Amino acid sequence: MTKYLIKGGNRLHGTIEISGAKNAAVAILPAALLVDGICRIENIPQISDVTLILQILQELGAEVRTISRTTVEVDCTRVRNRQVPYELARKIRASYYLVGALLGRFGWAEVPLPGGCDLGGRPIDQHIKGFVAMGAEVDVRNGLICAKVPGGRLQGGQVYLDMVSVGATMNIMLAAVLAEGLTVIENAAKEPHIVDLANFLNSMGADIMGAGTDVIKVRGVERLRGGSYSIIPDQIEAGTYMAAVAAAGGEVLIQNVIPKHLDCITAKLLEMGVDVEERDDAVMVRRNGPISRTNIKTMPYPGFPTDMQPQIAAVLCLAQGTSVVTEGVWDNRYRYVDEFRRMGASIQVDGKVAVIEGVETMTGAPVHACDLRAGAAMVIAGLAAKGVTEIDSVHHIERGYECLVEKLAAVGADIKVIEVPDEEAAKPQVG
Ligand code: EPZ
């Protein structure tokens, strides 16, 4: 088993370069299925979720060429297979984008129900509602989402989403680009990755208007052609390192970001007494004094992102005073709280609300990365804690953070990867 070993207490100094956005990449790569020709996609993050999506595309018959560490060329012209391999698809949430993309291209798709982080119920009824509004017949059976269009080609439709859903918005957009006529998505999500997917598709010849607002209109086109596209920087990766500096203290320039995308995170850090200075494509984050308490409520963009909730909670554990965190998106995103308690944090959870009483110091302990962002939060807590923190199940972290250990070590963190024999890892933990 691979673990991260962190000796806390080092302040962070230097520069961190942010990679391409995970949640944009995992939608843009399946979108290549809709394109006739070669898509050159740049600023791809090197994370295991992306590796999995590329593997799935290859299994379907796509040609994937690695051009450089961050650039791939994907050619789906010769894809004929529409059955997505079970073992690969169930490991990743974003495999649901294959339904929209395959339905749009072939009028037929069979995709295993997706996996991903356990955040409570993760229904896909709104995705299905969208496909049905465009004339598809959708059935969920034997662990598969089976969708087909009786006439072969989807028809534009009107879809009002019952809740703001990132996945449903993107999936319906994917299905709609090659449909006949106009599709209107109302109450659409507005996250930066929604706009990025629309920009990618438009640059390949799609006709999508309104991405980034709550009404998106997609006028179907006959075909998309190949081209080049560069993925936006990862808002959440940047926010995670901002939170790391806030917790550990120090001064770090976080580069290759779109500062506007970080406004919701910056605003909260400023309230907490952290200094954030915006540059053109970077933010300088400094924390020398004490951390002030604040309240956080997670919401769809431009609200405070749920994917930053565990990381900011790690910082609030060390704030002066009591903070209230309210999770507004997922049913169960506090599974990390017991791990924080092992490190000396004082947190009470009641349903979707966590009350955090700041403590002066946290102490290192063996902890478990129960999901991607919870794992990132463990790293942040470990950087600020006294003593050694050993984090297991770090494969969750590697699903979404490129070279996290190297990036933090380069700014002075004492963090390293260790390999522990499985028998050793299975022993009960003391701490
Ligand atoms: C995406 O998940 C992200 N995943 C999540 O990031 C992120 O937390 C989430 O959006 C919200 O920002 C990817 O992009 C791969 P939703 P998604 O549909 O699309 C309910 C991370 O850490 N809902 O916006 O699955 C749902 O239960 C991950 O990077 C329905 O009820 O989220 C939730 O309460 C974790 N029916 C809310 O809507 C549906 O059909 C928002 O979910 C769809 C969603």
Coordinates of N, CA and C and ligand atoms in Angstrom, one line a residue, residues 22-24 26-27 49 92-97 116-117 119-129 161-170 189 191 193 236 299-301 305-308 311 327-331 333 352 371-374 399-401, ligand 1:
K22 N -9.3 18.8 -13.7 CA -9.8 17.4 -13.7 C -11.2 17.4 -14.2
N23 N -12.1 18.1 -13.6 CA -13.5 18.0 -14.0 C -13.9 18.5 -15.4
A24 N -13.0 19.3 -16.0 CA -13.1 19.7 -17.4 C -12.6 18.5 -18.2
V26 N -12.2 15.3 -17.7 CA -13.0 14.1 -17.7 C -14.3 14.2 -18.5
A27 N -14.7 15.4 -18.9 CA -15.8 15.6 -19.8 C -15.4 15.8 -21.3
D49 N -7.8 9.5 -12.9 CA -9.1 9.6 -13.6 C -9.0 9.8 -15.1
I92 N -15.0 5.2 -11.9 CA -14.9 6.6 -12.1 C -16.3 7.2 -12.3
R93 N -16.5 8.4 -11.7 CA -17.8 9.0 -11.8 C -18.1 9.5 -13.2
A94 N -17.0 10.1 -13.8 CA -17.2 10.8 -15.1 C -17.5 9.8 -16.2
S95 N -17.5 8.5 -16.0 CA -17.9 7.6 -17.1 C -19.3 7.8 -17.6
Y96 N -20.1 8.5 -16.7 CA -21.5 8.8 -17.2 C -21.5 9.7 -18.4
Y97 N -20.4 10.5 -18.7 CA -20.4 11.4 -19.9 C -20.3 10.5 -21.1
G116 N -16.8 6.5 -8.4 CA -16.4 7.8 -7.9 C -16.5 7.9 -6.4
C117 N -16.3 9.1 -5.9 CA -16.3 9.3 -4.4 C -17.6 9.0 -3.8
L119 N -20.2 10.2 -1.6 CA -20.6 11.4 -1.0 C -22.1 11.4 -0.6
G120 N -22.6 10.1 -0.4 CA -24.1 10.0 -0.1 C -24.7 9.6 -1.5
G121 N -26.0 9.7 -1.6 CA -26.7 9.3 -2.8 C -26.2 10.1 -4.0
R122 N -25.9 9.5 -5.1 CA -25.5 10.2 -6.3 C -26.4 9.8 -7.5
P123 N -27.7 10.2 -7.5 CA -28.6 9.8 -8.6 C -28.2 10.4 -9.9
I124 N -28.7 9.8 -11.0 CA -28.5 10.4 -12.3 C -29.8 10.7 -13.0
D125 N -30.9 10.8 -12.2 CA -32.2 11.0 -12.8 C -32.3 12.2 -13.8
Q126 N -31.6 13.3 -13.5 CA -31.7 14.5 -14.3 C -31.0 14.3 -15.6
H127 N -29.9 13.5 -15.6 CA -29.2 13.1 -16.9 C -30.3 12.4 -17.8
I128 N -30.9 11.4 -17.2 CA -31.9 10.6 -17.9 C -33.1 11.4 -18.4
K129 N -33.5 12.3 -17.5 CA -34.6 13.2 -17.9 C -34.3 14.0 -19.2
L161 N -33.8 21.5 -15.3 CA -33.2 20.6 -14.3 C -33.9 20.9 -12.9
D162 N -34.3 19.9 -12.2 CA -34.9 20.1 -10.9 C -33.9 20.6 -9.9
M163 N -32.7 20.3 -10.0 CA -31.6 20.9 -9.2 C -30.4 21.2 -10.1
V164 N -29.6 22.1 -9.6 CA -28.4 22.5 -10.4 C -27.5 21.3 -10.4
S165 N -27.3 20.7 -11.5 CA -26.4 19.5 -11.6 C -25.3 19.7 -12.7
V166 N -24.1 19.7 -12.2 CA -22.9 19.8 -13.2 C -23.0 18.7 -14.2
G167 N -23.1 17.4 -13.7 CA -23.0 16.3 -14.6 C -24.2 16.3 -15.6
A168 N -25.4 16.6 -15.1 CA -26.5 16.5 -16.0 C -26.4 17.6 -17.1
T169 N -25.9 18.8 -16.7 CA -25.8 19.9 -17.6 C -24.8 19.5 -18.7
M170 N -23.7 18.9 -18.3 CA -22.6 18.6 -19.3 C -23.1 17.4 -20.2
A189 N -26.1 24.3 -14.6 CA -25.0 24.6 -13.7 C -24.1 25.6 -14.5
E191 N -20.5 26.2 -13.5 CA -19.1 26.0 -13.2 C -18.2 26.3 -14.3
H193 N -16.0 24.6 -15.6 CA -15.8 23.4 -16.5 C -16.9 23.2 -17.4
I236 N -10.0 23.8 -8.3 CA -10.0 23.2 -7.0 C -8.6 22.8 -6.6
M299 N -22.2 25.8 -2.3 CA -23.3 26.0 -3.2 C -22.8 25.8 -4.6
P300 N -23.7 25.6 -5.6 CA -23.2 25.6 -7.0 C -22.5 26.9 -7.3
Y301 N -21.6 26.9 -8.3 CA -20.8 28.1 -8.8 C -21.8 29.2 -9.1
P305 N -17.4 26.3 -3.5 CA -17.5 25.0 -4.0 C -17.4 23.9 -3.0
T306 N -18.4 22.9 -3.1 CA -18.4 21.8 -2.2 C -17.0 21.0 -2.3
D307 N -16.4 21.1 -3.5 CA -15.1 20.3 -3.6 C -14.0 21.0 -2.8
M308 N -14.2 22.1 -2.2 CA -13.2 22.8 -1.3 C -13.7 22.7 0.2
Q311 N -11.2 20.8 2.6 CA -9.9 21.5 2.7 C -10.0 22.7 3.6
E327 N -23.0 22.1 4.4 CA -22.8 21.5 3.1 C -24.1 21.6 2.3
G328 N -24.1 22.3 1.2 CA -25.4 22.6 0.5 C -25.5 21.7 -0.8
V329 N -24.6 20.8 -1.1 CA -24.7 20.0 -2.3 C -24.9 18.5 -2.0
W330 N -24.0 18.0 -1.2 CA -24.0 16.5 -1.0 C -24.6 16.1 0.3
D331 N -25.2 14.9 0.4 CA -25.8 14.4 1.6 C -24.7 14.1 2.7
R333 N -20.8 14.6 3.2 CA -19.5 15.0 2.9 C -18.7 15.3 4.1
K352 N -26.2 18.2 7.8 CA -25.3 18.9 6.8 C -24.5 20.0 7.4
D371 N -11.9 9.9 0.6 CA -12.2 10.2 -0.8 C -11.2 11.3 -1.2
L372 N -11.4 11.7 -2.5 CA -10.4 12.6 -3.1 C -10.2 13.9 -2.3
R373 N -11.2 14.7 -2.0 CA -11.0 16.0 -1.4 C -10.8 15.8 0.1
A374 N -11.4 14.7 0.7 CA -11.1 14.4 2.1 C -9.6 14.1 2.3
R399 N -6.3 10.4 -7.8 CA -7.4 10.5 -8.9 C -7.5 11.9 -9.4
G400 N -7.1 12.9 -8.5 CA -7.4 14.2 -8.9 C -6.3 15.3 -8.7
Y401 N -5.2 14.9 -8.2 CA -4.1 15.8 -8.0 C -2.8 15.3 -8.6
Ligands
EPZ1 C1 -19.6 17.0 -10.2 O1 -20.3 15.8 -9.7 C2 -18.1 16.8 -9.8 N1 -17.6 15.6 -10.4 C3 -18.0 16.7 -8.3 O2 -16.6 16.7 -8.0 C4 -18.6 17.9 -7.6 O3 -18.7 17.7 -6.2 C5 -20.1 18.1 -8.1 O4 -20.1 18.2 -9.6 C6 -20.7 19.4 -7.6 O5 -19.9 20.5 -8.0 C7 -17.3 15.6 -11.7 O6 -17.3 16.6 -12.4 C8 -16.8 14.3 -12.3 P1 -23.9 17.2 -9.5 P2 -21.7 15.5 -10.2 O7 -24.7 16.5 -10.6 O8 -21.9 16.1 -11.6 C9 -28.0 15.9 -7.1 C10 -14.6 16.1 -6.9 O9 -14.3 16.0 -5.8 N2 -28.3 15.2 -8.4 O10 -23.7 18.6 -9.7 O11 -22.0 14.1 -10.0 C11 -26.8 15.2 -6.5 O12 -27.2 14.2 -5.7 C12 -16.0 15.6 -7.3 O13 -13.9 16.5 -7.9 C13 -29.5 14.6 -8.5 O14 -30.3 14.5 -7.5 O15 -22.6 16.4 -9.2 C14 -26.2 16.4 -5.7 O16 -26.8 16.5 -4.5 C15 -16.7 15.0 -6.2 N3 -29.9 14.0 -9.7 C16 -26.4 17.6 -6.6 O17 -27.5 17.2 -7.5 C17 -29.0 14.0 -10.8 O18 -29.4 13.5 -11.8 C18 -25.3 18.1 -7.4 O19 -24.7 17.0 -8.2 C19 -27.8 14.7 -10.7 C20 -27.5 15.3 -9.5

